[in-house]
Amino acid sequence: MSGQRRILLIVGGGIAAYKSCELVRLLAKADVAVTCVLTDAGAEFVTPMTLATLSGNRVHTSLWDAGEEAEIGHIQLSRAADLVVVCPATADLLAKMAHGLASDLATTLLLATDTPVLAVPAMNVRMWQHPATQRNLATLRGDGVTVMEPDEGPMACGEYGPGRLPEPEQIAAEIARLLGRVVADPLAGQPDFAPAAPRPLNGRHLLVTAGPTHEAIDPVRFIANRSSGRQGFAIAAAAADAGARVTLVAGPVSLSTPPGVDRVDVESASEMQAAVHAALPADAAVMVAAVADWRPAAAATAKLPKSGIADSGIPLAANPDILAELARDPQRPRLLVGFAAETGDPLASATEKRIRKGADWIVANDVSGDVMGGSANQVHLVTDSGVEDWPHLPKEEVARRLVARIAEALATDD
Ligand code: C5P
């Protein structure tokens, strides 16, 4: 089996198409053979010449190129690849894929292929949130297509929200992960692009909490916060990649479950507390959830009337501190990691929080920018030997580094 991995990259029509050029460059640098297919709309944003130069391969654009059909055949084009990547996957392309349309070269290839497919969506936030797109995504996921979550942030069209193409490095990392799964062949050795990941957490159980909690005021209203769950999900994914059995207790978020992770969905802090206890014992726990500090003292069973509440207020009760309780639990994980999100300098309180809550480490971050819901994070790791300042990194990279540190700590504790 040849060591070189082959990607068929379908470039759809959106402003994010320019990022696919950088993706081709990264893949080529990693010695992955990339063949590009450019849709008509994609060709409005990048030229075949750019992709051909970066990939070093001819770019395919038309279903009706007789010479090409005789030479290679469009079905062959997709089947010769280890992975088909659609990037950017526009709302239109996703809709066509979900409905099995085959109206041009790209969609015909997608319908004809038996190769695993990764779709990397990018579109306007309203298009992303539209029920039709969400339905199509659910269909595609059900069909076995891997769909990356888009980033959230300012968009080229001036709006703000989820829909931005993830950075090319993140897409390349996802491709490497999928290639590792798709073509790992124990007889032929590991794929070049995705060398056998070290699995330093083999045999360990990691418990991760993520996302916000919702605290019911009445059957239709609740107290919540802006946590997206992305950092916690990234940590769960990195821990699973490192070989751990992972229980992810997730508050209400709209993220898909990382491969290999056992997910328990909860709504309120008390449900989260119960799910955390049910998941014990664990070797380490990483409490990333932004648990609501308070809940309405009593959730009304019927919708509260509009009038009166503004004057009388809603009596609140403090929520249980799940992290602090876990620190005192007879089944306390050997390594207990908390997060401290503050607006402004997080360090002042993080050191105190580590001791007060009985955690071994606190990951402190300043959430005054777009950290909550965003794709990057700058954190400080507070341990009993001091404070480490980490650079501004994608949340996936923060997760990988933290998981590597957890593996080290558990290994030295043995
Ligand atoms: O006190 P603060 O909310 O800043 O503490 C943050 C850390 O404590 C996080 O690790 C969070 O998951 C955890 N926490 C908890 N239960 C709470 C509040 C916070 O587990 N009720």
Coordinates of N, CA and C in Angstrom, one line a residue, residues 173-263:
A173 N -6.4 19.3 10.6 CA -6.3 18.4 11.7 C -7.5 17.4 11.7
E174 N -8.7 17.9 11.3 CA -9.8 17.0 11.2 C -9.6 16.0 10.0
I175 N -9.0 16.4 9.0 CA -8.7 15.5 7.8 C -7.7 14.5 8.3
A176 N -6.7 14.9 9.0 CA -5.7 13.9 9.5 C -6.4 12.9 10.4
R177 N -7.3 13.4 11.3 CA -8.0 12.4 12.2 C -8.8 11.4 11.4
L178 N -9.5 11.9 10.4 CA -10.4 11.0 9.6 C -9.5 10.1 8.8
L179 N -8.4 10.6 8.2 CA -7.6 9.7 7.4 C -7.0 8.6 8.3
G180 N -6.7 9.0 9.6 CA -6.2 8.0 10.5 C -7.2 6.9 10.7
R181 N -8.5 7.2 10.7 CA -9.5 6.2 10.9 C -9.8 5.4 9.6
V182 N -9.8 6.2 8.5 CA -10.2 5.6 7.2 C -9.2 4.6 6.7
V183 N -7.9 5.0 6.8 CA -7.0 4.2 6.1 C -5.9 3.5 7.0
A184 N -6.1 3.6 8.3 CA -5.2 2.9 9.2 C -5.3 1.4 8.9
D185 N -4.2 0.8 8.6 CA -4.2 -0.5 8.2 C -3.1 -1.2 8.9
P186 N -3.5 -2.1 9.9 CA -2.5 -2.7 10.8 C -1.4 -3.4 10.1
L187 N -1.8 -3.9 8.9 CA -0.8 -4.7 8.2 C 0.2 -3.8 7.5
A188 N -0.3 -2.7 7.0 CA 0.5 -1.8 6.2 C 1.2 -0.7 7.0
G189 N 0.9 -0.7 8.3 CA 1.5 0.4 9.1 C 0.5 1.6 9.1
Q190 N 0.9 2.6 9.9 CA 0.0 3.7 10.0 C 0.1 4.7 8.8
P191 N -0.9 5.4 8.5 CA -0.8 6.4 7.4 C 0.2 7.5 7.7
D192 N 0.9 7.9 6.7 CA 1.9 8.9 6.9 C 1.4 10.2 7.4
F193 N 0.2 10.7 6.9 CA -0.3 12.0 7.3 C -0.8 11.9 8.7
A194 N -1.3 10.8 9.2 CA -1.8 10.7 10.5 C -1.1 9.6 11.3
P195 N 0.1 9.9 11.7 CA 0.9 8.9 12.3 C 0.2 8.4 13.6
A196 N 0.4 7.1 14.0 CA -0.3 6.6 15.1 C -0.2 7.6 16.3
A197 N -1.4 8.1 16.6 CA -1.4 9.1 17.7 C -1.0 8.3 19.0
P198 N -0.1 8.9 19.8 CA 0.2 8.3 21.1 C -1.1 8.2 21.9
R199 N -1.3 7.1 22.6 CA -2.6 7.0 23.4 C -2.3 6.9 24.8
P200 N -1.8 8.0 25.4 CA -1.3 8.0 26.8 C -2.4 7.9 27.8
L201 N -3.6 8.0 27.4 CA -4.7 7.9 28.4 C -5.4 6.5 28.3
N202 N -4.8 5.6 27.6 CA -5.4 4.3 27.5 C -5.7 3.7 28.9
G203 N -6.9 3.2 29.0 CA -7.3 2.6 30.3 C -7.7 3.6 31.3
R204 N -7.7 4.9 31.0 CA -8.2 5.9 32.0 C -9.6 6.3 31.7
H205 N -10.3 6.7 32.8 CA -11.6 7.3 32.6 C -11.6 8.8 32.9
L206 N -12.0 9.6 32.0 CA -12.0 11.1 32.2 C -13.4 11.5 32.2
L207 N -13.7 12.4 33.2 CA -15.1 13.0 33.3 C -14.9 14.4 32.9
V208 N -15.8 14.9 32.0 CA -15.7 16.3 31.6 C -17.1 16.9 31.7
T209 N -17.2 18.1 32.3 CA -18.5 18.8 32.2 C -18.3 20.0 31.2
A210 N -19.4 20.3 30.5 CA -19.3 21.4 29.5 C -20.6 22.1 29.3
G211 N -20.5 23.3 28.8 CA -21.7 24.0 28.4 C -22.3 24.8 29.6
P212 N -23.4 25.5 29.3 CA -24.1 26.2 30.4 C -25.1 25.3 31.1
T213 N -25.7 25.8 32.1 CA -26.9 25.1 32.6 C -28.1 26.0 32.5
H214 N -29.3 25.4 32.4 CA -30.5 26.2 32.3 C -31.3 25.9 33.6
E215 N -31.7 27.0 34.2 CA -32.4 26.9 35.5 C -33.8 27.5 35.3
A216 N -34.7 26.6 35.4 CA -36.1 26.9 35.1 C -36.7 28.0 36.0
I217 N -37.3 29.0 35.4 CA -38.1 29.9 36.1 C -39.6 29.4 36.1
D218 N -40.0 29.0 35.0 CA -41.3 28.4 34.8 C -41.2 27.5 33.6
P219 N -42.3 26.9 33.1 CA -42.1 25.9 32.0 C -41.5 26.5 30.7
V220 N -41.5 27.8 30.5 CA -41.0 28.4 29.3 C -39.8 29.3 29.4
R221 N -39.5 29.7 30.7 CA -38.4 30.6 30.9 C -37.3 30.0 31.7
F222 N -36.0 30.5 31.5 CA -35.0 30.0 32.3 C -33.8 31.0 32.5
I223 N -33.0 30.7 33.5 CA -31.7 31.5 33.6 C -30.6 30.7 32.9
A224 N -29.8 31.4 32.2 CA -28.7 30.7 31.4 C -27.5 31.6 31.3
N225 N -26.5 31.2 30.6 CA -25.3 32.0 30.3 C -24.9 31.7 28.9
R226 N -23.8 32.4 28.4 CA -23.4 32.4 27.0 C -22.4 31.3 26.7
S227 N -22.2 30.3 27.6 CA -21.2 29.3 27.3 C -21.7 28.4 26.1
S228 N -20.8 28.2 25.2 CA -21.2 27.4 24.0 C -20.8 25.9 24.2
G229 N -20.0 25.6 25.1 CA -19.6 24.2 25.3 C -18.4 23.8 24.5
R230 N -17.9 24.7 23.6 CA -16.9 24.3 22.7 C -15.6 23.8 23.3
Q231 N -15.1 24.6 24.4 CA -13.9 24.2 25.0 C -14.0 22.8 25.7
G232 N -15.1 22.6 26.4 CA -15.3 21.3 27.1 C -15.4 20.2 26.1
F233 N -16.1 20.4 24.9 CA -16.2 19.4 23.9 C -14.9 19.1 23.3
A234 N -14.1 20.1 23.1 CA -12.7 19.9 22.5 C -11.9 19.1 23.5
I235 N -12.0 19.3 24.8 CA -11.2 18.6 25.8 C -11.7 17.1 25.8
A236 N -13.0 16.9 25.7 CA -13.5 15.5 25.6 C -13.0 14.8 24.4
A237 N -13.0 15.5 23.3 CA -12.5 14.9 22.0 C -11.0 14.6 22.1
A238 N -10.2 15.5 22.7 CA -8.8 15.3 22.8 C -8.5 14.1 23.7
A239 N -9.3 14.0 24.8 CA -9.1 12.9 25.7 C -9.4 11.6 25.1
A240 N -10.5 11.5 24.3 CA -10.9 10.3 23.6 C -9.8 9.9 22.6
D241 N -9.3 11.0 21.8 CA -8.2 10.7 20.9 C -6.9 10.2 21.6
A242 N -6.8 10.6 22.9 CA -5.6 10.1 23.6 C -5.9 8.7 24.3
G243 N -7.0 8.1 23.9 CA -7.2 6.8 24.4 C -8.1 6.6 25.6
A244 N -8.6 7.7 26.2 CA -9.4 7.6 27.4 C -10.8 7.2 27.1
R245 N -11.4 6.6 28.1 CA -12.9 6.5 28.1 C -13.4 7.8 28.6
V246 N -14.2 8.4 27.9 CA -14.6 9.8 28.3 C -16.1 9.9 28.6
T247 N -16.5 10.4 29.7 CA -17.9 10.7 30.0 C -18.0 12.2 29.9
L248 N -18.8 12.7 29.0 CA -19.0 14.1 28.8 C -20.4 14.5 29.3
V249 N -20.5 15.2 30.4 CA -21.8 15.7 30.9 C -22.0 17.1 30.4
A250 N -23.0 17.1 29.5 CA -23.2 18.4 28.7 C -24.5 19.1 29.0
G251 N -24.4 20.4 29.3 CA -25.5 21.2 29.4 C -26.1 21.4 28.1
P252 N -27.2 22.3 28.0 CA -27.8 22.4 26.7 C -26.9 23.2 25.7
V253 N -26.4 22.5 24.7 CA -25.6 23.1 23.6 C -26.0 22.5 22.3
S254 N -25.5 23.2 21.2 CA -25.9 22.6 19.9 C -24.6 22.1 19.3
L255 N -23.9 21.2 19.9 CA -22.7 20.6 19.3 C -22.8 19.1 19.1
S256 N -22.2 18.6 18.1 CA -22.3 17.1 18.0 C -21.3 16.4 18.9
T257 N -21.6 15.2 19.2 CA -20.8 14.5 20.2 C -19.5 14.0 19.5
P258 N -18.3 14.4 20.1 CA -17.1 13.9 19.5 C -17.0 12.4 19.4
P259 N -16.3 11.9 18.4 CA -16.3 10.4 18.2 C -15.6 9.8 19.5
G260 N -16.2 8.7 19.9 CA -15.6 7.9 21.0 C -16.0 8.4 22.4
V261 N -16.9 9.4 22.5 CA -17.2 10.0 23.7 C -18.6 9.6 24.2
D262 N -18.7 9.2 25.5 CA -20.1 8.9 26.0 C -20.7 10.2 26.5
R263 N -21.8 10.6 26.0 CA -22.4 11.9 26.4 C -23.6 11.7 27.2

